[in-house]
Amino acid sequence: LNSQVIKDLRSQRAQVSRRIAEMETRYGPLHPDIIKAKRELQDIDGQIKSEINRIISNLEAETAVQRQRAGSMASSVGQARGALAGNNRAQVRLNELERDAESVRTLYESYLARFKQTSSQDGIEKTDARIVARAKLPTGPSSPKIPLGMAIALISGLGAGAASVLLRRALDSGLVTAIDVENQLGQSCLASVPALGSTVEKGTKVPTEPFRYVLEKPLSVFTEGFRSLRASLLYSRLGNEVKVIAITSSLPGEGKTTTSMCLAQVFAQAGQSVIVVDCDLRRRSLNDVLGIDAKVGLLEVLAGTARLDEVLLRDQQGVDYLPLARSQYTPKDVFGTQVMDQLLQTLRSRYQIIILDTAPVLPVVDTRIL
């Protein structure tokens, strides 16, 4: 009677019954709406019946539990009654033993008083002292116990180390494997490039320019990571040719320029014509890596004050670079203009691969426009 679910179902049943009565006054008993409403009424009746059966089964289970508790309590009461009867018998025996002990205590006190009198008289004549055992000279400190302390410290250190490792592993929310990237981000993982310092031989100095290491060590694990990235990019869109690749990151200093130049070297080693375009208007990292100070660059080409062939730089591997010159004036919107679209179309016709070294996507809006 107190079930809110049954109350709701009965309220629904009353509404459906009222609706059936209204429809029967309008239509015949074989009207589809009436048949549908009757089926709904039967479904509600079935739900009410199943809910009642569930409540009854729960009450029966509670009744069984209460019966078991009542039986357990009855057993406990019987045990308590038996223990009380045993305690009564033991109390009678205890009273007898207390009377015996009192009589023995009185006799002992009389003997003790007599013994004290005798001892006081004998103490006047000689002392009652004797050597029980010879003291031994200690050969070491009694405390602290160094072996036990070292053992406890070793066990505690191992436990603390294991706990810290497990805690760090539990709190680690980063992306470690390609499966983590695909499961947590819902994106395809193209490749994993190892840190350069972890791939060089022990004792070898880590080169400051990773793209030169790609040229010097074409069979290294570091270079193989970029080969895997190149293969994934080329075959990421089956049936469509991949020509323009934009490299970006969330924040500055995460290796966009390094990735762009190393990837360009791998494309050049495969015999493809490639160009790297510096699209980071604020940092201009391409100039620092190449060690140049460009006088003209991408902005001048877009403004029409310089031709594309005058601005391009080429290294020994045949990779072309389109840098950015240091300029006091930068237009507000560079990459959303028609001139930029025309430049990309020109680069598509001249190169097989175009790599755009862009700005970080979170603090700068240029990359999203590009």
Coordinates of C-alpha atoms in Angstrom, one line a residue:
L1 CA 0.0 0.0 0.0
N2 CA 3.0 2.3 0.6
S3 CA 4.7 1.6 -2.8
Q4 CA 5.1 4.8 -4.8
V5 CA 5.7 2.8 -8.0
I6 CA 2.3 1.0 -7.6
K7 CA 0.6 4.3 -6.9
D8 CA 2.1 5.8 -10.1
L9 CA 1.1 2.7 -12.1
R10 CA -2.4 2.8 -10.8
S11 CA -2.6 6.5 -11.6
Q12 CA -1.5 5.7 -15.2
R13 CA -4.0 2.9 -15.3
A14 CA -6.8 5.2 -14.3
Q15 CA -5.8 7.7 -17.0
V16 CA -5.7 5.0 -19.6
S17 CA -9.1 3.6 -18.5
R18 CA -10.5 7.0 -18.7
R19 CA -9.1 7.5 -22.2
I20 CA -10.5 4.1 -23.3
A21 CA -14.0 5.0 -22.0
E22 CA -13.8 8.3 -23.8
M23 CA -12.7 6.7 -27.1
E24 CA -15.4 3.9 -26.8
T25 CA -18.0 6.6 -26.8
R26 CA -16.6 8.0 -30.0
Y27 CA -15.4 4.9 -31.9
G28 CA -16.1 1.2 -32.1
P29 CA -14.3 -1.5 -30.0
L30 CA -12.1 -2.4 -33.0
H31 CA -10.6 1.0 -33.5
P32 CA -6.8 0.9 -33.6
D33 CA -6.4 3.6 -30.8
I34 CA -8.7 1.6 -28.5
I35 CA -6.8 -1.6 -29.2
K36 CA -3.5 0.2 -28.5
A37 CA -4.9 1.7 -25.3
K38 CA -6.2 -1.7 -24.1
R39 CA -2.7 -3.2 -24.8
E40 CA -1.2 -0.4 -22.8
L41 CA -3.7 -1.1 -20.0
Q42 CA -2.7 -4.8 -20.1
D43 CA 1.0 -3.8 -19.9
I44 CA 0.3 -1.5 -16.9
D45 CA -1.6 -4.3 -15.2
G46 CA 1.3 -6.7 -15.8
Q47 CA 3.7 -4.1 -14.4
I48 CA 1.5 -3.7 -11.3
K49 CA 1.3 -7.4 -10.8
S50 CA 5.1 -7.9 -11.2
E51 CA 5.7 -5.0 -8.8
I52 CA 3.3 -6.6 -6.2
N53 CA 5.1 -9.9 -6.6
R54 CA 8.5 -8.3 -6.2
I55 CA 7.3 -6.5 -3.0
I56 CA 5.7 -9.7 -1.7
S57 CA 9.0 -11.6 -2.4
N58 CA 11.0 -8.9 -0.5
L59 CA 8.6 -9.1 2.4
E60 CA 8.8 -12.9 2.4
A61 CA 12.6 -12.6 2.5
E62 CA 12.5 -10.2 5.4
T63 CA 10.1 -12.5 7.2
A64 CA 12.5 -15.4 6.8
V65 CA 15.4 -13.2 8.1
Q66 CA 13.3 -12.2 11.1
R67 CA 12.4 -15.8 11.8
Q68 CA 16.1 -16.7 11.7
R69 CA 16.9 -13.8 14.1
A70 CA 14.0 -14.9 16.4
G71 CA 15.4 -18.5 16.4
S72 CA 18.9 -17.2 17.1
M73 CA 17.6 -15.0 20.0
A74 CA 15.7 -18.0 21.4
S75 CA 18.9 -20.0 21.3
S76 CA 20.8 -17.2 23.0
V77 CA 18.2 -16.9 25.7
G78 CA 18.5 -20.7 26.4
Q79 CA 22.3 -20.4 26.6
A80 CA 21.9 -17.5 29.0
R81 CA 19.6 -19.4 31.2
G82 CA 22.0 -22.4 31.3
A83 CA 24.9 -20.0 32.1
L84 CA 22.8 -18.4 34.9
A85 CA 22.1 -21.8 36.5
G86 CA 25.8 -22.7 36.2
N87 CA 26.7 -19.3 37.8
N88 CA 24.4 -20.0 40.8
R89 CA 26.0 -23.4 41.4
A90 CA 29.4 -21.8 41.1
Q91 CA 28.4 -19.0 43.6
V92 CA 27.6 -21.7 46.2
R93 CA 31.0 -23.3 45.7
L94 CA 32.7 -19.8 45.8
N95 CA 31.1 -19.0 49.2
E96 CA 32.5 -22.3 50.6
L97 CA 36.0 -21.6 49.2
E98 CA 35.9 -18.0 50.6
R99 CA 35.2 -19.4 54.1
D100 CA 38.0 -21.9 53.8
A101 CA 40.4 -19.1 52.6
E102 CA 39.4 -16.8 55.5
S103 CA 40.2 -19.5 58.0
V104 CA 43.5 -20.3 56.3
R105 CA 44.4 -16.5 56.2
T106 CA 43.8 -16.2 60.0
L107 CA 46.1 -19.2 60.6
Y108 CA 48.7 -17.7 58.2
E109 CA 48.7 -14.3 59.9
S110 CA 49.3 -15.9 63.3
Y111 CA 52.3 -17.8 61.9
L112 CA 53.6 -14.6 60.2
A113 CA 53.4 -12.7 63.4
R114 CA 55.4 -15.4 65.2
F115 CA 58.0 -15.5 62.3
K116 CA 58.5 -11.7 62.6
Q117 CA 59.2 -12.0 66.2
T118 CA 61.7 -14.7 65.7
S119 CA 63.4 -12.9 62.7
S120 CA 63.8 -9.7 64.7
Q121 CA 65.7 -11.5 67.4
D122 CA 68.0 -13.3 64.9
G123 CA 68.8 -10.1 63.0
I124 CA 70.6 -8.7 66.0
E125 CA 73.2 -11.4 65.8
K126 CA 73.9 -11.7 61.9
T127 CA 72.9 -10.2 58.6
D128 CA 70.6 -12.2 56.3
A129 CA 72.5 -11.4 53.0
R130 CA 74.1 -13.7 50.5
I131 CA 75.5 -13.7 46.9
V132 CA 73.0 -15.3 44.5
A133 CA 75.0 -14.9 41.2
R134 CA 78.2 -13.1 39.9
A135 CA 77.6 -10.0 37.6
K136 CA 78.9 -10.3 34.1
L137 CA 80.9 -7.6 32.3
P138 CA 78.9 -6.3 29.3
T139 CA 80.6 -6.6 25.9
G140 CA 78.2 -4.5 23.9
P141 CA 75.4 -1.9 24.2
S142 CA 72.1 -3.3 25.2
S143 CA 70.3 -0.7 23.1
P144 CA 69.8 0.1 20.2
K145 CA 69.9 -3.3 18.5
I146 CA 71.6 -2.5 15.2
P147 CA 70.8 -5.6 13.2
L148 CA 67.1 -5.5 14.1
G149 CA 67.0 -1.7 13.3
M150 CA 68.7 -2.3 9.9
A151 CA 66.2 -5.1 9.1
I152 CA 63.2 -2.9 10.0
A153 CA 64.7 0.0 8.0
L154 CA 65.2 -2.2 4.9
I155 CA 61.7 -3.6 5.0
S156 CA 60.2 -0.1 5.6
G157 CA 62.3 1.3 2.7
L158 CA 61.2 -1.4 0.3
G159 CA 57.5 -1.0 1.4
A160 CA 57.7 2.8 1.0
G161 CA 59.3 2.5 -2.4
A162 CA 56.8 0.0 -3.7
A163 CA 53.9 2.2 -2.3
S164 CA 55.3 5.3 -4.0
V165 CA 55.7 3.5 -7.3
L166 CA 52.1 2.2 -7.1
L167 CA 50.8 5.6 -6.0
R168 CA 52.6 7.4 -8.9
R169 CA 51.3 4.8 -11.3
A170 CA 47.7 5.2 -10.0
L171 CA 47.9 9.0 -10.2
D172 CA 49.5 9.0 -13.7
S173 CA 46.9 10.4 -16.1
G174 CA 49.2 10.9 -19.1
L175 CA 49.2 9.2 -22.4
V176 CA 51.8 6.5 -22.5
T177 CA 50.9 4.2 -25.4
A178 CA 49.1 4.5 -28.7
I179 CA 46.1 2.6 -27.2
D180 CA 45.9 5.3 -24.5
V181 CA 45.7 8.0 -27.2
E182 CA 43.0 6.2 -29.2
N183 CA 40.9 5.2 -26.1
Q184 CA 41.1 8.6 -24.2
L185 CA 41.1 11.0 -27.2
G186 CA 39.1 9.0 -29.7
Q187 CA 41.6 9.8 -32.4
S188 CA 43.9 7.6 -34.5
C189 CA 47.5 7.5 -33.4
L190 CA 49.7 7.9 -36.5
A191 CA 53.1 7.2 -34.9
S192 CA 55.2 7.4 -31.7
V193 CA 58.5 9.2 -32.0
P194 CA 61.0 8.4 -29.1
A195 CA 63.0 11.1 -27.3
L196 CA 66.3 11.5 -29.1
G197 CA 68.3 11.1 -25.8
S198 CA 66.8 7.7 -25.2
T199 CA 67.9 6.3 -28.6
V200 CA 71.6 7.3 -28.8
E201 CA 74.2 4.9 -27.6
K202 CA 75.4 5.2 -24.0
G203 CA 78.1 7.8 -23.6
T204 CA 77.3 9.5 -26.9
K205 CA 76.5 13.2 -26.7
V206 CA 73.0 14.0 -27.8
P207 CA 73.1 16.3 -30.9
T208 CA 71.5 19.7 -30.5
E209 CA 70.0 19.6 -34.0
P210 CA 67.8 16.4 -34.4
F211 CA 67.2 16.9 -38.1
R212 CA 71.0 16.5 -38.7
Y213 CA 70.9 13.3 -36.7
V214 CA 68.2 12.0 -39.1
L215 CA 70.7 12.6 -41.9
E216 CA 73.7 11.1 -40.2
K217 CA 71.8 8.0 -38.7
P218 CA 69.1 7.0 -41.3
L219 CA 68.7 3.6 -39.7
S220 CA 68.4 4.8 -36.1
V221 CA 65.3 4.2 -33.9
F222 CA 64.7 8.0 -33.9
T223 CA 64.7 8.2 -37.7
E224 CA 62.5 5.1 -37.9
G225 CA 59.8 6.9 -35.8
F226 CA 59.6 9.6 -38.4
R227 CA 59.5 7.0 -41.2
S228 CA 56.5 5.4 -39.5
L229 CA 54.9 8.9 -39.2
R230 CA 55.5 9.5 -42.9
A231 CA 53.9 6.2 -43.9
S232 CA 50.9 6.8 -41.7
L233 CA 50.4 10.3 -43.2
L234 CA 50.7 9.1 -46.8
Y235 CA 48.2 6.3 -46.3
S236 CA 45.8 8.1 -43.8
R237 CA 43.3 8.9 -46.6
L238 CA 43.0 6.0 -49.0
G239 CA 42.2 7.2 -52.5
N240 CA 43.2 10.9 -51.7
E241 CA 46.7 12.3 -52.1
V242 CA 48.1 13.9 -49.0
K243 CA 50.1 17.0 -50.0
V244 CA 49.7 19.6 -47.2
I245 CA 50.7 18.6 -43.6
A246 CA 50.3 21.1 -40.7
I247 CA 52.3 20.4 -37.6
T248 CA 51.0 22.0 -34.4
S249 CA 50.8 21.5 -30.6
S250 CA 48.9 22.6 -27.6
L251 CA 51.5 24.9 -26.1
P252 CA 54.9 26.4 -27.1
G253 CA 58.1 24.5 -26.8
E254 CA 56.7 21.0 -27.6
G255 CA 58.8 20.3 -30.7
K256 CA 56.8 21.5 -33.7
T257 CA 59.8 22.9 -35.6
T258 CA 61.9 19.8 -34.8
T259 CA 59.2 17.5 -36.0
S260 CA 58.6 19.5 -39.2
M261 CA 62.3 19.5 -40.2
C262 CA 62.9 15.9 -39.3
L263 CA 59.8 14.8 -41.2
A264 CA 60.9 16.9 -44.2
Q265 CA 64.3 15.2 -44.2
V266 CA 62.6 11.8 -44.2
F267 CA 60.4 12.8 -47.2
A268 CA 63.5 14.1 -49.0
Q269 CA 65.3 10.8 -48.3
A270 CA 62.4 9.0 -50.0
G271 CA 63.0 11.1 -53.1
Q272 CA 60.0 13.4 -52.8
S273 CA 60.1 17.2 -53.3
V274 CA 59.3 18.9 -50.0
I275 CA 59.1 22.4 -48.6
V276 CA 58.8 23.6 -45.0
V277 CA 56.8 26.8 -44.5
D278 CA 57.3 28.8 -41.2
C279 CA 53.8 29.8 -40.2
D280 CA 54.6 30.9 -36.6
L281 CA 54.5 34.7 -36.8
R282 CA 55.6 35.2 -33.2
R283 CA 58.5 32.8 -32.6
R284 CA 60.0 32.3 -36.1
S285 CA 61.7 29.1 -34.9
L286 CA 62.9 28.1 -38.4
N287 CA 65.4 31.0 -38.5
D288 CA 66.9 29.9 -35.1
V289 CA 67.3 26.2 -36.1
L290 CA 68.8 27.0 -39.5
G291 CA 71.0 29.7 -38.0
I292 CA 69.9 32.4 -40.5
D293 CA 68.5 35.9 -40.3
A294 CA 66.1 36.2 -43.3
K295 CA 65.6 39.6 -44.7
V296 CA 62.5 38.6 -46.7
G297 CA 60.1 35.8 -46.1
L298 CA 56.5 34.6 -46.2
L299 CA 54.9 38.0 -45.3
E300 CA 56.8 39.7 -48.1
V301 CA 55.6 37.1 -50.6
L302 CA 52.0 37.5 -49.5
A303 CA 52.4 41.3 -49.6
G304 CA 53.8 41.1 -53.2
T305 CA 57.1 42.9 -52.3
A306 CA 59.2 39.7 -53.0
R307 CA 58.9 36.7 -55.4
L308 CA 58.7 33.2 -54.1
D309 CA 62.0 32.0 -55.7
E310 CA 63.9 34.9 -54.1
V311 CA 62.8 33.9 -50.6
L312 CA 63.2 30.1 -50.7
L313 CA 66.2 28.5 -49.0
R314 CA 67.5 25.0 -49.9
D315 CA 69.7 22.7 -47.9
Q316 CA 72.1 19.9 -49.2
Q317 CA 69.3 17.3 -49.1
G318 CA 67.1 19.3 -51.5
V319 CA 64.6 20.4 -48.8
D320 CA 63.3 24.0 -49.5
Y321 CA 62.4 26.3 -46.6
L322 CA 60.1 29.4 -46.7
P323 CA 61.1 31.4 -43.6
L324 CA 59.7 34.4 -41.9
A325 CA 61.6 37.7 -41.8
R326 CA 61.6 39.9 -38.8
S327 CA 59.1 42.7 -39.5
Q328 CA 57.8 45.6 -37.5
Y329 CA 54.4 45.3 -39.1
T330 CA 52.3 42.1 -39.2
P331 CA 48.8 42.1 -40.8
K332 CA 46.0 41.0 -38.5
D333 CA 44.8 38.1 -40.7
V334 CA 47.5 36.5 -42.8
F335 CA 46.3 32.9 -43.3
G336 CA 42.6 33.6 -44.0
T337 CA 43.3 35.7 -47.1
Q338 CA 42.9 34.7 -50.7
V339 CA 46.6 35.5 -51.3
M340 CA 47.5 32.7 -48.8
D341 CA 45.1 30.3 -50.7
Q342 CA 46.9 31.2 -54.0
L343 CA 50.3 30.6 -52.4
L344 CA 49.3 27.1 -51.2
Q345 CA 47.9 26.3 -54.6
T346 CA 51.2 27.4 -56.2
L347 CA 53.2 25.2 -53.7
R348 CA 50.9 22.2 -54.5
S349 CA 51.8 22.5 -58.2
R350 CA 55.6 22.7 -57.5
Y351 CA 56.0 20.3 -54.5
Q352 CA 54.8 16.8 -53.6
I353 CA 54.8 17.5 -49.9
I354 CA 54.1 20.9 -48.1
I355 CA 54.8 21.0 -44.4
L356 CA 53.4 23.9 -42.4
D357 CA 55.3 24.7 -39.1
T358 CA 52.4 26.4 -37.3
A359 CA 51.9 28.2 -33.9
P360 CA 50.5 26.4 -30.8
V361 CA 46.8 26.0 -31.2
L362 CA 45.7 27.0 -27.7
P363 CA 47.2 30.5 -27.2
V364 CA 47.2 31.5 -30.9
V365 CA 44.2 31.6 -33.3
D366 CA 46.3 31.6 -36.5
T367 CA 46.6 27.8 -36.6
R368 CA 42.8 27.3 -36.4
I369 CA 42.3 29.7 -39.3
L370 CA 45.1 28.0 -41.3

